[in-house]
Coordinates of C-alpha atoms and ligand atoms in Angstrom, one line a residue:
X244 CA -14.7 12.7 5.1
X245 CA -13.1 11.6 8.6
X246 CA -10.5 9.3 7.9
X247 CA -8.6 9.8 11.6
X248 CA -10.5 7.1 12.8
X249 CA -8.5 4.8 10.6
X250 CA -5.3 5.4 11.9
X251 CA -3.0 2.8 14.0
X252 CA -1.9 4.7 17.0
X253 CA 2.4 4.1 16.8
X254 CA 3.1 1.9 20.0
X255 CA -0.3 1.4 21.3
X256 CA -2.0 -1.8 21.5
X257 CA -4.2 -3.1 18.6
X258 CA -7.3 -5.0 18.3
X259 CA -8.6 -5.3 15.3
X260 CA -11.9 -6.9 16.3
X261 CA -12.6 -3.1 17.4
X262 CA -12.1 -1.7 13.9
X263 CA -15.5 -2.2 12.3
X264 CA -15.3 -4.1 8.6
X265 CA -18.3 -2.5 7.4
X266 CA -18.1 0.9 7.9
X267 CA -19.8 3.6 5.3
X268 CA -19.1 6.5 7.4
X269 CA -21.6 9.1 6.8
X270 CA -22.3 7.8 3.4
X271 CA -25.6 5.2 2.7
X272 CA -24.3 4.0 -0.5
X273 CA -22.6 3.8 -3.4
X274 CA -24.0 6.1 -5.3
X275 CA -23.7 8.9 -3.1
X276 CA -19.8 7.9 -2.6
X277 CA -18.9 7.9 -6.3
X278 CA -18.8 11.3 -6.7
X279 CA -16.5 12.0 -3.9
X280 CA -14.3 8.8 -5.6
X281 CA -14.5 10.7 -9.1
X282 CA -13.0 14.0 -7.7
X283 CA -10.8 12.7 -5.4
X284 CA -9.3 10.9 -8.9
X285 CA -9.3 14.3 -10.7
X286 CA -7.7 15.6 -7.8
X287 CA -5.2 13.0 -7.5
X288 CA -4.1 13.5 -11.0
X289 CA -3.4 16.6 -10.8
X290 CA -1.0 16.6 -8.3
X291 CA 0.6 13.4 -10.0
X292 CA 1.4 15.6 -12.6
X293 CA 3.2 18.1 -10.5
X294 CA 5.0 15.5 -8.6
X295 CA 6.2 13.8 -12.0
X296 CA 7.5 17.2 -13.1
X297 CA 8.9 18.0 -10.1
X298 CA 11.0 14.6 -9.8
X299 CA 11.9 15.5 -6.3
X300 CA 9.7 13.4 -3.4
X301 CA 8.3 9.6 -4.3
X302 CA 5.3 8.2 -2.9
X303 CA 5.2 5.0 -2.0
X304 CA 1.7 2.9 -0.8
X305 CA 1.3 -0.5 0.8
X306 CA -1.4 -2.8 0.8
X307 CA -2.0 -5.7 2.8
X308 CA -5.0 -7.7 3.5
X309 CA -6.3 -11.1 4.0
X310 CA -6.9 -12.8 0.7
X311 CA -10.3 -11.2 -1.1
X312 CA -10.1 -8.4 0.8
X313 CA -10.0 -6.3 -2.5
X314 CA -6.6 -5.5 -2.8
X315 CA -6.5 -5.4 -6.6
X316 CA -9.6 -3.8 -7.4
X317 CA -8.5 -0.9 -5.0
X318 CA -5.4 -0.4 -6.6
X319 CA -7.4 -0.5 -10.2
X320 CA -10.1 2.0 -9.1
X321 CA -8.3 4.3 -7.0
X322 CA -5.1 4.6 -9.6
X323 CA -7.3 4.6 -12.5
X324 CA -6.5 7.6 -14.8
X325 CA -3.1 8.3 -13.2
X326 CA -0.1 8.9 -16.0
X327 CA 0.9 5.2 -16.5
X328 CA 4.3 6.6 -16.9
X329 CA 4.6 8.0 -12.9
X330 CA 3.1 4.9 -11.7
X331 CA 4.7 1.2 -10.9
X332 CA 2.6 -1.9 -9.2
X333 CA 4.7 -4.9 -7.8
X334 CA 2.9 -7.9 -6.4
X335 CA 5.2 -9.7 -4.2
X336 CA 4.6 -13.5 -3.8
X337 CA 6.5 -16.4 -2.3
X338 CA 10.1 -15.7 -2.8
X339 CA 12.3 -17.3 -5.5
X340 CA 15.2 -19.0 -4.9
X341 CA 17.2 -16.2 -6.0
X342 CA 15.5 -13.7 -3.5
X343 CA 16.3 -16.0 -0.6
X344 CA 19.7 -15.4 -1.6
X345 CA 19.7 -12.1 -0.1
X346 CA 18.2 -10.3 2.9
X347 CA 14.7 -9.9 2.8
X348 CA 14.2 -6.1 1.9
X349 CA 16.2 -6.8 -1.1
X350 CA 13.4 -7.6 -3.7
X351 CA 11.7 -4.5 -2.5
X352 CA 14.4 -2.1 -2.3
X353 CA 14.8 -2.7 -6.2
X354 CA 10.8 -2.3 -7.0
X355 CA 11.1 1.3 -4.8
X356 CA 9.2 4.0 -7.0
X357 CA 11.8 6.5 -8.8
X358 CA 11.5 9.8 -7.9
X359 CA 8.5 11.9 -9.0
X360 CA 6.4 8.3 -9.2
X361 CA 4.0 6.7 -7.2
X362 CA 4.5 2.9 -6.4
X363 CA 2.2 0.3 -5.4
X364 CA 3.4 -2.7 -3.3
X365 CA 0.5 -5.2 -3.5
X366 CA 1.9 -7.1 -0.3
X367 CA 5.3 -6.1 0.6
X368 CA 8.5 -7.1 3.2
X369 CA 5.4 -6.9 5.6
X370 CA 4.8 -10.7 4.8
X371 CA 7.9 -11.2 6.4
X372 CA 6.1 -10.7 9.9
X373 CA 3.2 -12.2 8.7
X374 CA 3.0 -15.3 6.5
X375 CA 6.5 -16.3 7.6
X376 CA 5.3 -15.8 11.3
X377 CA 2.0 -18.0 10.7
X378 CA 3.9 -20.8 8.6
X379 CA 7.1 -20.5 10.5
X380 CA 9.1 -20.3 7.3
X381 CA 12.1 -18.2 9.2
X382 CA 14.0 -21.2 8.6
X383 CA 14.0 -21.1 5.0
X384 CA 15.8 -17.9 4.7
X385 CA 19.5 -18.6 5.1
X386 CA 19.8 -16.5 8.2
X387 CA 23.1 -17.9 10.1
X388 CA 21.6 -19.4 13.1
X389 CA 23.9 -17.9 15.6
X390 CA 22.5 -13.9 13.9
X391 CA 18.7 -15.4 14.7
X392 CA 17.6 -13.3 18.2
X393 CA 14.8 -14.9 20.5
X394 CA 12.4 -12.5 19.4
X395 CA 13.3 -12.5 15.6
X396 CA 9.9 -10.6 14.9
X397 CA 10.4 -7.6 17.1
X398 CA 13.8 -7.6 15.2
X399 CA 12.0 -7.2 12.3
X400 CA 9.8 -4.3 13.2
X401 CA 12.5 -2.4 14.3
X402 CA 14.4 -3.0 11.0
X403 CA 11.4 -2.3 8.9
X404 CA 10.7 0.9 10.8
X405 CA 14.3 1.9 10.4
X406 CA 14.0 1.3 6.7
X407 CA 10.8 3.4 6.6
X408 CA 12.3 6.1 8.5
X409 CA 15.6 5.9 6.1
X410 CA 13.6 5.8 2.7
X411 CA 11.0 9.1 4.2
X412 CA 14.6 11.1 5.1
X413 CA 15.0 10.4 1.3
X414 CA 12.1 11.6 -0.3
X415 CA 9.5 8.8 0.1
X416 CA 6.4 9.4 1.5
X417 CA 5.0 6.2 2.6
X418 CA 1.3 5.2 3.3
X419 CA 0.6 1.6 4.3
X420 CA -3.2 0.3 4.0
X421 CA -4.5 -3.1 5.9
X422 CA -8.0 -3.9 4.0
X423 CA -9.9 -5.0 7.3
X424 CA -12.3 -7.6 5.9
X425 CA -14.1 -9.8 7.9
X426 CA -14.3 -13.6 7.5
X427 CA -18.0 -13.9 6.8
X428 CA -17.5 -11.5 3.6
X429 CA -14.3 -13.2 2.8
X430 CA -16.8 -16.5 2.6
X431 CA -19.0 -14.6 0.7
X432 CA -16.4 -13.7 -1.7
X433 CA -14.8 -16.9 -2.1
X434 CA -18.3 -18.5 -3.0
X435 CA -18.9 -16.0 -5.4
X436 CA -15.3 -17.2 -7.2
X437 CA -16.5 -20.2 -7.3
X438 CA -20.1 -19.8 -8.8
X439 CA -19.3 -16.8 -11.3
X440 CA -17.7 -18.4 -14.1
X441 CA -15.9 -15.1 -14.5
X442 CA -14.2 -15.0 -11.2
X443 CA -13.2 -18.7 -11.5
X444 CA -9.6 -17.6 -12.3
X445 CA -9.5 -15.6 -9.1
X446 CA -10.1 -18.8 -6.6
X447 CA -7.3 -20.4 -5.6
X448 CA -7.5 -23.6 -3.3
X449 CA -5.0 -22.4 -0.9
X450 CA -6.9 -19.4 -0.2
X451 CA -9.3 -22.0 1.7
X452 CA -6.1 -23.3 3.8
X453 CA -4.9 -20.1 4.7
X454 CA -8.7 -19.3 5.6
X455 CA -7.9 -22.0 8.6
X456 CA -5.2 -19.7 9.8
X457 CA -7.7 -16.6 10.0
X458 CA -6.9 -16.1 13.9
X459 CA -3.1 -16.6 14.0
X460 CA -3.1 -13.7 10.8
X461 CA -5.1 -11.5 12.7
X462 CA -2.8 -11.6 15.4
X463 CA 0.1 -11.1 13.6
X464 CA -1.4 -8.2 11.7
X465 CA -2.4 -6.4 15.1
X466 CA 1.2 -6.9 16.4
X467 CA 2.7 -6.0 13.3
X468 CA 0.7 -2.5 12.4
X469 CA 1.1 -1.2 16.2
X470 CA 4.9 -1.8 16.1
X471 CA 5.4 0.0 12.8
X472 CA 2.8 2.4 12.5
X473 CA 4.7 5.8 12.3
X474 CA 4.3 9.3 12.0
X475 CA 6.8 8.8 8.8
X476 CA 4.7 6.1 7.8
X477 CA 1.9 5.5 9.0
X478 CA -1.0 2.4 9.1
X479 CA -4.9 2.4 8.1
X480 CA -7.2 -0.1 9.1
X481 CA -9.7 0.2 6.0
X482 CA -13.0 -1.0 6.6
X483 CA -13.3 -3.7 3.8
X484 CA -16.5 -5.1 3.7
X485 CA -18.3 -2.1 1.2
X486 CA -15.4 -2.2 -1.7
X487 CA -17.1 1.5 -2.4
X488 CA -16.5 2.6 1.0
X489 CA -12.8 1.1 0.9
X490 CA -11.9 2.8 -2.5
X491 CA -13.0 6.3 -1.0
X492 CA -11.5 5.7 2.1
X493 CA -8.3 4.9 0.3
X494 CA -8.5 7.8 -2.1
X495 CA -9.3 10.3 0.7
X496 CA -6.0 9.4 2.8
X497 CA -4.1 9.7 -0.4
X498 CA -5.0 13.0 -1.3
X499 CA -5.1 14.5 2.3
X500 CA -1.3 13.2 1.9
X501 CA -0.6 14.4 -1.3
X502 CA -2.1 18.0 -0.3
X503 CA 0.2 18.5 2.0
X504 CA 3.2 17.6 0.3
X505 CA 5.6 20.4 -0.7
X506 CA 5.2 19.7 -4.5
X507 CA 4.4 22.0 -7.2
X508 CA 6.0 22.1 -10.9
X509 CA 9.5 23.2 -10.9
X510 CA 10.0 26.9 -11.1
X511 CA 12.7 28.3 -13.3
X512 CA 15.2 31.2 -12.3
X513 CA 15.3 34.3 -13.8
X514 CA 18.4 33.1 -16.3
X515 CA 16.6 29.9 -17.5
X516 CA 13.1 32.2 -17.9
X517 CA 15.5 34.3 -20.0
X518 CA 16.7 31.5 -22.0
X519 CA 13.1 30.6 -22.8
X520 CA 12.0 33.8 -24.0
X521 CA 15.1 33.7 -26.4
X522 CA 13.8 30.0 -27.5
X523 CA 10.5 31.8 -28.0
X524 CA 12.0 34.3 -30.3
X525 CA 13.9 31.4 -32.6
X526 CA 11.1 29.7 -32.9
X527 CA 8.8 32.7 -33.8
X528 CA 11.6 33.9 -36.5
X529 CA 11.7 30.5 -38.2
X530 CA 11.1 31.0 -42.1
Ligands
ATP855 P1 -4.6 -12.7 -5.7 O1 -5.2 -14.2 -4.5 O2 -5.7 -11.7 -5.5 O3 -3.9 -12.8 -6.9 P2 -2.3 -12.5 -4.0 O4 -1.4 -11.8 -2.9 O5 -3.4 -13.6 -2.9 O6 -3.0 -12.3 -5.1 P3 -0.9 -15.3 -4.4 O7 -0.5 -15.8 -5.7 O8 -2.4 -15.8 -4.3 O9 -1.6 -13.5 -4.6 O10 -0.4 -15.4 -3.0 C1 1.1 -14.5 -2.9 C2 1.5 -15.5 -1.4 O11 2.8 -15.2 -1.6 C3 0.7 -15.3 -0.6 O12 0.1 -16.1 0.0 C4 1.3 -14.3 0.1 O13 1.5 -14.6 1.9 C5 2.9 -15.1 0.1 N1 4.3 -14.8 -0.1 C6 4.1 -13.0 -0.2 N2 5.7 -12.7 0.3 C7 6.0 -14.1 0.8 C8 7.0 -14.0 1.8 N3 8.1 -13.2 1.9 N4 7.4 -15.2 2.2 C9 6.6 -16.2 2.0 N5 5.3 -16.1 1.1 C10 5.1 -15.1 0.7
MG856 MG1 -4.2 -15.1 -3.2

């Protein structure tokens, strides 16, 4: 499956309206895609096993989206079957008083995956150039007024890119997914959450309020993605109207990236191999 069309080119103006939300690539329906998703998940399990055993690289997957785009279910499906010991998922909500007493990367930094692990950020420090911008929350953040530049967002894009480069240079591979859902599809999903008892718990009145800021959010996403998509930490705009396709596309991108990583089970040197043989003898000679 070709996913190159979903990557955001660094420093090129991005217009989300030009990215289809209902694309399904060459697939006609869910059944066709299911086999590929299952294969990808199996392959991911194998590569994850090596990543964990080697204990050198880590992988950070960032998910951002408008409400009801399917962050939770994508995370659930794509990560299914992975060794739970080697994964972590962290959701970022409104910052607490303690978090606001630190710089904005502090809480995310603490939540980064350890070496050998795949870590997922369900929302992330990107909220700092999205919700914080849309709702003008910067003044809640206790940053000294003298340090606030005229264009705080440009400054934050630079800080975030520098931070991601630092992580990359220290062994964290970063992939960022914007799950691109249409406004109509969001409405359909909200209505389903209201009508279906089993989905009632997912509905929040606040979601309706945020929906009124749709255009502002899209603009902030466009600017943020264009300014922070880099070779070492690319953004992907994933069509999200068809959940089955979204999951497949995300899994394809993860697999393609993991395949390119130089990960393998640790190789023992001569001395260590000889030591293994000695241990074998001890076990075999046990009475
Ligand atoms: P779901 O609705 O599927 O459970 P969610 O990620 O929308 O998942 P909510 O608890 O509904 O979770 O919302 C979390 C809210 O926290 C979002 O509206 C998000 O914009 C907000 N948030 C996250 N980070 C920040 C931040 N740094 N500053 C302000 N608000 C933030
Ligand atoms: Mg929500």
